[in-house]
Coordinates of C-alpha atoms and ligand atoms in Angstrom, one line a residue:
X18 CA -69.2 12.2 -85.9
X19 CA -65.7 12.6 -84.6
X20 CA -65.2 15.7 -82.4
X21 CA -61.9 17.3 -81.5
X22 CA -62.0 19.0 -78.1
X23 CA -59.5 21.8 -77.4
X24 CA -58.7 23.3 -74.0
X25 CA -56.2 26.1 -74.7
X26 CA -54.1 27.8 -72.0
X27 CA -51.5 30.5 -72.5
X28 CA -48.6 28.1 -73.0
X29 CA -50.3 24.7 -73.1
X30 CA -53.1 23.0 -75.0
X31 CA -55.0 19.9 -74.0
X32 CA -57.0 17.9 -76.6
X33 CA -59.1 14.8 -77.1
X34 CA -60.8 13.2 -80.1
X35 CA -64.1 11.4 -79.3
X36 CA -66.3 9.3 -81.6
X37 CA -69.7 10.7 -80.7
X38 CA -71.7 7.8 -82.3
X39 CA -70.8 5.8 -79.2
X40 CA -69.0 8.5 -77.1
X41 CA -65.7 6.6 -77.3
X42 CA -62.5 8.4 -76.4
X43 CA -60.1 7.8 -79.3
X44 CA -57.0 9.8 -78.2
X45 CA -55.9 12.5 -75.9
X46 CA -52.9 14.7 -75.6
X47 CA -51.1 17.7 -74.1
X48 CA -48.9 20.3 -75.8
X49 CA -46.7 22.2 -73.3
X50 CA -44.4 25.2 -73.4
X51 CA -45.9 26.8 -76.5
X52 CA -43.8 29.8 -77.3
X53 CA -41.2 28.8 -74.7
X54 CA -38.0 26.8 -75.1
X55 CA -38.6 23.0 -74.6
X56 CA -42.0 22.8 -76.4
X57 CA -43.3 19.3 -76.6
X58 CA -46.4 17.3 -77.5
X59 CA -47.5 14.2 -75.5
X60 CA -50.0 12.1 -77.5
X61 CA -51.8 9.0 -76.5
X62 CA -54.0 6.9 -78.7
X63 CA -56.2 5.0 -76.3
X64 CA -55.0 1.4 -75.9
X65 CA -51.6 2.2 -77.4
X66 CA -48.2 3.5 -76.2
X67 CA -47.8 7.2 -75.4
X68 CA -45.7 9.2 -77.9
X69 CA -43.7 12.3 -77.0
X70 CA -42.3 14.7 -79.5
X71 CA -40.0 17.6 -78.5
X72 CA -39.9 20.2 -81.2
X73 CA -40.0 24.0 -81.2
X74 CA -43.6 25.5 -81.3
X75 CA -43.5 29.3 -81.6
X76 CA -47.3 29.8 -81.3
X77 CA -50.6 28.2 -80.9
X78 CA -51.0 27.8 -84.7
X79 CA -47.8 25.7 -84.8
X80 CA -49.1 23.7 -81.8
X81 CA -52.4 22.9 -83.5
X82 CA -50.3 21.9 -86.6
X83 CA -48.5 19.3 -84.5
X84 CA -51.8 18.1 -82.9
X85 CA -53.1 17.6 -86.5
X86 CA -50.0 15.7 -87.5
X87 CA -50.4 13.4 -84.5
X88 CA -54.1 12.8 -85.3
X89 CA -53.3 11.6 -88.8
X90 CA -50.1 9.8 -88.0
X91 CA -50.2 6.3 -89.5
X92 CA -49.0 4.7 -86.2
X93 CA -50.4 6.9 -83.4
X94 CA -53.2 8.7 -85.2
X95 CA -56.9 8.1 -85.1
X96 CA -58.1 9.5 -88.4
X97 CA -56.9 8.9 -92.0
X98 CA -57.4 12.6 -92.8
X99 CA -58.5 15.7 -90.9
X100 CA -61.7 15.7 -93.1
X101 CA -63.0 13.0 -90.6
X102 CA -63.1 15.6 -87.8
X103 CA -66.7 16.9 -88.0
X104 CA -66.4 19.7 -85.5
X105 CA -64.2 21.2 -82.9
X106 CA -65.4 22.1 -79.3
X107 CA -63.5 24.7 -77.5
X108 CA -63.4 25.3 -73.7
X109 CA -63.7 29.0 -73.0
X110 CA -63.5 30.3 -69.5
X111 CA -65.5 33.5 -69.6
X112 CA -68.5 34.4 -71.6
X113 CA -69.7 37.2 -69.3
X114 CA -73.5 37.6 -69.3
X115 CA -73.7 37.0 -73.0
X116 CA -74.1 33.2 -73.2
X117 CA -76.0 30.9 -70.9
X118 CA -75.4 27.9 -73.2
X119 CA -72.8 26.6 -75.6
X120 CA -72.9 28.2 -79.1
X121 CA -71.6 27.7 -82.6
X122 CA -68.7 30.2 -83.0
X123 CA -68.9 33.0 -85.5
X124 CA -67.4 36.4 -85.7
X125 CA -70.0 37.9 -83.3
X126 CA -69.1 35.2 -80.7
X127 CA -65.4 35.9 -81.0
X128 CA -66.1 39.6 -80.6
X129 CA -68.2 38.9 -77.5
X130 CA -65.4 36.8 -76.0
X131 CA -62.9 39.5 -76.8
X132 CA -65.1 41.9 -74.8
X133 CA -64.7 39.6 -71.8
X134 CA -60.9 39.4 -71.8
X135 CA -60.5 41.9 -69.1
X136 CA -62.8 39.7 -66.9
X137 CA -60.5 36.7 -67.5
X138 CA -57.2 38.2 -68.6
X139 CA -55.2 34.9 -68.0
X140 CA -57.6 32.6 -69.8
X141 CA -59.8 34.2 -72.5
X142 CA -56.9 35.5 -74.7
X143 CA -55.5 32.0 -74.9
X144 CA -58.9 30.4 -75.6
X145 CA -59.4 32.9 -78.4
X146 CA -55.9 32.1 -79.8
X147 CA -56.8 28.5 -79.9
X148 CA -60.1 29.2 -81.7
X149 CA -58.4 31.4 -84.3
X150 CA -55.6 28.8 -84.9
X151 CA -58.1 26.0 -85.4
X152 CA -60.2 28.2 -87.8
X153 CA -57.0 28.9 -89.9
X154 CA -55.8 25.3 -89.9
X155 CA -59.3 23.7 -90.4
X156 CA -61.2 26.0 -92.7
X157 CA -64.9 25.1 -93.0
X158 CA -65.0 22.9 -89.9
X159 CA -67.6 24.2 -87.5
X160 CA -66.4 25.3 -84.0
X161 CA -68.4 25.4 -80.8
X162 CA -67.6 27.4 -77.7
X163 CA -68.4 25.8 -74.3
X164 CA -68.2 28.3 -71.4
X165 CA -67.2 27.8 -67.8
X166 CA -69.5 30.6 -66.8
X167 CA -72.6 29.5 -68.8
X168 CA -74.2 27.0 -66.4
X169 CA -74.2 29.6 -63.6
X170 CA -76.2 32.2 -65.6
X171 CA -79.4 30.9 -64.1
X172 CA -78.4 32.4 -60.7
X173 CA -81.0 34.9 -59.5
X174 CA -80.1 38.6 -59.1
X175 CA -79.9 38.3 -55.3
X176 CA -77.2 35.7 -55.7
X177 CA -75.1 37.3 -58.4
X178 CA -75.2 40.9 -57.4
X179 CA -72.6 42.2 -54.9
X180 CA -73.9 44.7 -52.4
X181 CA -71.8 47.5 -53.8
X182 CA -73.0 50.6 -55.7
X183 CA -75.3 49.4 -58.5
X184 CA -73.6 51.7 -61.0
X185 CA -70.6 49.3 -61.0
X186 CA -72.7 46.5 -62.2
X187 CA -74.3 48.8 -64.8
X188 CA -71.0 50.3 -66.0
X189 CA -68.6 47.4 -65.7
X190 CA -70.7 44.3 -65.2
X191 CA -69.1 43.7 -61.8
X192 CA -71.1 40.8 -60.5
X193 CA -70.7 37.1 -59.5
X194 CA -70.3 34.8 -62.5
X195 CA -69.1 31.5 -61.1
X196 CA -66.7 29.0 -62.8
X197 CA -66.2 25.2 -63.3
X198 CA -69.7 25.3 -64.8
X199 CA -69.1 22.5 -67.3
X200 CA -68.0 20.2 -64.4
X201 CA -70.9 21.2 -62.2
X202 CA -73.3 20.6 -65.1
X203 CA -71.8 17.2 -65.9
X204 CA -71.8 15.7 -62.4
X205 CA -75.3 17.1 -61.5
X206 CA -76.7 15.5 -64.7
X207 CA -74.8 12.3 -64.0
X208 CA -75.9 12.0 -60.4
X209 CA -79.6 12.3 -61.5
X210 CA -79.0 9.4 -64.0
X211 CA -77.3 7.3 -61.3
X212 CA -80.1 8.0 -58.9
X213 CA -82.7 7.1 -61.6
X214 CA -84.4 10.4 -61.1
X215 CA -85.2 13.4 -63.3
X216 CA -82.8 16.3 -62.5
X217 CA -85.9 18.6 -62.5
X218 CA -87.1 16.8 -59.4
X219 CA -83.8 17.1 -57.5
X220 CA -81.9 19.5 -55.2
X221 CA -78.2 18.9 -55.6
X222 CA -75.0 20.4 -54.1
X223 CA -72.0 19.8 -56.3
X224 CA -68.5 20.1 -54.8
X225 CA -65.7 20.5 -57.4
X226 CA -62.7 20.2 -55.1
X227 CA -59.4 20.2 -57.0
X228 CA -56.5 22.6 -57.1
X229 CA -59.2 25.2 -57.9
X230 CA -62.4 24.5 -55.9
X231 CA -66.0 25.6 -56.1
X232 CA -69.4 24.4 -54.9
X233 CA -72.8 24.9 -56.6
X234 CA -76.4 24.8 -55.3
X235 CA -78.5 23.3 -58.1
X236 CA -82.3 23.5 -57.8
X237 CA -84.2 21.3 -60.2
X238 CA -81.4 21.5 -62.7
X239 CA -80.7 25.2 -62.4
X240 CA -77.8 26.8 -60.5
X241 CA -79.1 29.1 -57.8
X242 CA -75.7 29.9 -56.2
X243 CA -72.1 29.0 -56.6
X244 CA -69.0 29.9 -54.5
X245 CA -66.8 31.6 -57.1
X246 CA -67.5 35.1 -58.0
X247 CA -66.3 37.9 -60.3
X248 CA -63.1 35.8 -60.7
X249 CA -62.1 32.3 -59.7
X250 CA -60.3 33.7 -56.7
X251 CA -63.5 33.7 -54.6
X252 CA -65.2 31.1 -52.5
X253 CA -63.5 28.3 -50.5
X254 CA -59.8 28.1 -49.8
X255 CA -57.9 26.3 -52.7
X256 CA -54.5 25.0 -53.5
X257 CA -52.9 28.4 -53.9
X258 CA -55.9 30.8 -53.9
X259 CA -57.3 32.4 -50.7
X260 CA -61.0 32.2 -51.5
X261 CA -63.1 34.8 -49.8
X262 CA -61.3 37.3 -47.6
X263 CA -62.2 40.7 -46.2
X264 CA -61.2 43.1 -49.1
X265 CA -59.7 45.5 -46.6
X266 CA -56.9 43.1 -46.1
X267 CA -55.6 44.0 -49.5
X268 CA -55.0 47.7 -48.8
X269 CA -53.9 47.0 -45.2
X270 CA -51.2 44.5 -46.3
X271 CA -50.2 46.7 -49.3
X272 CA -49.6 49.7 -46.9
X273 CA -47.7 47.6 -44.3
X274 CA -45.6 45.5 -46.7
X275 CA -44.8 48.4 -49.1
X276 CA -46.4 46.5 -51.9
X277 CA -49.0 47.4 -54.5
X278 CA -52.5 46.1 -54.4
X279 CA -51.7 44.1 -57.6
X280 CA -48.8 42.4 -55.8
X281 CA -51.0 41.4 -52.8
X282 CA -53.6 40.2 -55.3
X283 CA -51.0 38.0 -56.9
X284 CA -50.2 36.5 -53.5
X285 CA -53.9 35.8 -52.9
X286 CA -54.0 34.0 -56.3
X287 CA -50.7 32.2 -56.3
X288 CA -49.3 32.0 -52.7
X289 CA -52.3 31.6 -50.5
X290 CA -54.8 28.8 -49.8
X291 CA -53.4 25.6 -48.3
X292 CA -50.0 26.4 -49.7
X293 CA -49.9 29.8 -48.0
X294 CA -51.2 28.5 -44.7
X295 CA -49.2 25.3 -44.5
X296 CA -46.0 26.5 -46.1
X297 CA -45.7 22.9 -47.3
X298 CA -47.3 22.6 -50.8
X299 CA -50.4 23.5 -52.8
X300 CA -50.9 19.7 -53.3
X301 CA -53.4 18.3 -50.9
X302 CA -51.6 14.9 -50.8
X303 CA -48.4 16.7 -49.5
X304 CA -50.3 18.7 -47.0
X305 CA -52.2 15.7 -45.8
X306 CA -49.0 13.6 -45.3
X307 CA -47.3 16.5 -43.5
X308 CA -50.3 16.9 -41.2
X309 CA -50.2 13.1 -40.5
X310 CA -46.6 13.5 -39.5
X311 CA -47.4 16.2 -37.0
X312 CA -46.9 19.4 -39.0
X313 CA -49.2 21.8 -37.1
X314 CA -49.6 24.3 -39.9
X315 CA -50.4 21.6 -42.4
X316 CA -53.2 20.4 -40.0
X317 CA -54.5 23.9 -39.7
X318 CA -54.5 24.4 -43.5
X319 CA -56.7 21.3 -43.8
X320 CA -59.0 22.4 -41.0
X321 CA -59.5 25.8 -42.7
X322 CA -60.3 24.1 -46.0
X323 CA -62.8 21.7 -44.3
X324 CA -64.4 24.6 -42.4
X325 CA -64.9 26.7 -45.5
X326 CA -66.4 23.8 -47.6
X327 CA -68.7 23.0 -44.7
X328 CA -69.8 26.6 -44.4
X329 CA -70.9 26.6 -48.1
X330 CA -72.6 23.2 -47.7
X331 CA -74.6 24.6 -44.8
X332 CA -75.5 27.7 -46.7
X333 CA -76.6 25.7 -49.7
X334 CA -78.8 23.4 -47.7
X335 CA -80.6 26.5 -46.5
X336 CA -80.9 28.1 -49.9
X337 CA -82.2 24.9 -51.4
X338 CA -84.4 24.1 -48.4
X339 CA -82.8 20.7 -48.1
X340 CA -80.9 18.5 -50.5
X341 CA -81.4 15.2 -52.2
X342 CA -77.7 14.7 -53.1
X343 CA -74.2 15.9 -52.5
X344 CA -71.6 15.1 -55.2
X345 CA -67.8 15.2 -54.8
X346 CA -65.7 15.6 -57.9
X347 CA -62.2 16.7 -59.2
X348 CA -58.8 15.7 -57.8
X349 CA -59.6 15.9 -54.1
X350 CA -63.3 15.2 -54.3
X351 CA -62.8 12.0 -56.4
X352 CA -59.8 10.6 -54.6
X353 CA -59.5 11.8 -51.0
X354 CA -61.7 9.7 -48.8
X355 CA -60.3 11.3 -45.6
X356 CA -61.3 14.8 -46.8
X357 CA -64.8 13.6 -47.9
X358 CA -65.3 12.0 -44.5
X359 CA -64.2 15.1 -42.6
X360 CA -66.4 17.4 -44.7
X361 CA -69.4 15.2 -44.2
X362 CA -68.8 14.6 -40.5
X363 CA -71.3 15.9 -38.0
X364 CA -73.9 16.5 -40.6
X365 CA -76.4 13.8 -39.2
X366 CA -78.8 16.6 -38.2
X367 CA -79.1 17.4 -42.0
X368 CA -79.6 13.7 -42.9
X369 CA -76.0 13.2 -44.2
X370 CA -74.3 9.9 -43.1
X371 CA -71.2 8.6 -44.8
X372 CA -70.6 4.9 -44.9
X373 CA -66.8 4.3 -44.2
X374 CA -66.7 1.1 -46.3
X375 CA -68.5 2.7 -49.3
X376 CA -66.3 5.8 -48.9
X377 CA -63.2 3.7 -49.4
X378 CA -63.1 4.4 -53.1
X379 CA -60.9 6.4 -55.5
X380 CA -61.6 7.9 -58.9
X381 CA -64.8 6.1 -59.7
X382 CA -68.6 6.6 -59.5
X383 CA -69.9 5.4 -56.1
X384 CA -72.6 6.0 -53.6
X385 CA -70.7 6.7 -50.3
X386 CA -73.6 7.4 -47.9
X387 CA -75.4 4.8 -45.8
X388 CA -78.8 3.4 -46.8
X389 CA -80.5 5.5 -44.0
X390 CA -78.8 8.7 -45.0
X391 CA -81.7 10.9 -46.3
X392 CA -79.2 12.8 -48.5
X393 CA -77.3 10.6 -51.0
X394 CA -73.6 11.4 -51.2
X395 CA -71.8 10.4 -54.4
X396 CA -68.3 10.6 -55.8
X397 CA -68.4 11.1 -59.6
X398 CA -65.2 11.7 -61.7
X399 CA -65.9 14.8 -63.7
X400 CA -65.7 14.7 -67.5
X401 CA -65.6 18.2 -69.0
X402 CA -64.3 17.1 -72.3
X403 CA -67.2 14.7 -72.9
X404 CA -69.6 17.5 -72.0
X405 CA -67.9 19.8 -74.5
X406 CA -68.0 17.1 -77.2
X407 CA -71.7 16.4 -76.5
X408 CA -72.6 20.1 -76.8
X409 CA -70.5 20.3 -80.0
X410 CA -72.1 17.3 -81.6
X411 CA -75.6 18.4 -80.6
X412 CA -75.1 22.0 -82.0
X413 CA -73.4 20.9 -85.2
X414 CA -75.1 17.6 -85.8
Ligands
AMP18 P1 -57.4 18.8 -60.0 O1 -57.2 20.3 -60.0 O2 -58.8 18.4 -60.1 O3 -56.5 18.1 -60.9 O4 -57.0 18.3 -58.5 C1 -55.7 18.4 -58.0 C2 -55.6 18.2 -56.5 O5 -56.2 16.9 -56.3 C3 -54.2 18.2 -56.0 O6 -54.2 19.0 -54.8 C4 -54.0 16.7 -55.5 O7 -53.2 16.7 -54.4 C5 -55.4 16.2 -55.3 N1 -55.4 14.8 -55.3 C6 -55.2 14.0 -56.4 N2 -55.2 12.7 -56.0 C7 -55.4 12.7 -54.7 C8 -55.4 11.6 -53.7 N3 -55.3 10.4 -54.0 N4 -55.6 12.0 -52.4 C9 -55.7 13.3 -52.1 N5 -55.6 14.3 -53.0 C10 -55.5 14.0 -54.3

């Protein structure tokens, strides 16, 4: 079965088509600036030249129309007709407490996702637009929702409840949800395969370190804690997000700067993290090169990031009562050997020893710990699209 995977943002849309009989990626693409001047689609049939088309796209339905044209294009396409697409898998950010696994989308599912929009106002509306556009353009084709929050639904109450008045959980479902679940799920399953072990026998700490970053403690296949919370603003420092801060800072800064709490929150989301601290960039490569050239604030930004990641690693070692594996994934985790080495430095007392030669890798699966490290440390490129396609094929097939 061929599965179309859709990851819809407010003005962009990423897609892939996979042949699930052998899990082969057939094509991938990106539509940008939907509803804005300068809309374009970049389409790549695997093994062929990329093709770029600039054309106005007023809305997501028009964008999906251009994706479908690209998929059946005689030169760049991968199917003779859209009838060959057996199902569509949609990435959806927030499913609240409703879904702990992926589900086939029906009217009830859409209604439940709509009820979660005020929990993820930037993401869920776009995800729902993408689902509706596909339903209109591909009538009768089954659709599956794969949720960033789902994998973390196994967290116990003591991990997901905030110590605030219980009525706010009851009234508004204010609690910790966690995000990047599809990535944490993929790499934890994959590391078990690479170790030749059953995930139900393993204690794993997964570190998804990209522009957005989160860690998860996975006990015998089940998440028992993760660093993000009610929203993806929580946890470690990120590219532009602050991660955890004392909430009193918001009202203090609002009063002293003459700004609203919303404006401060916007700064915590978009102007903080390594960008806010360094004043250089939100991109770890830029900050690292500035630090190497002697930029003191860039160095401090890196130090804060490392400190925060280490703090979670330490906490998760305790919560899991030890760990069998640590996995690094996403842009920084997969590519940045210096950052991995710094995060894992001075962890010998916990049985973590990085091998400098093995750690000299980028963007591929590799064991980077020494043979006598009691905790295996791995880099594993994440593959959320493959996970979405697998769930879709399984539920529909
Ligand atoms: P992601 O959000 O997973 O795409 O990750 C984006 C982040 O990964 C950016 O901050 C990049 O600077 C970082 N990144 C990508 N490649 C490298 C690299 N070779 N070395 C350091 N950081 C990298």
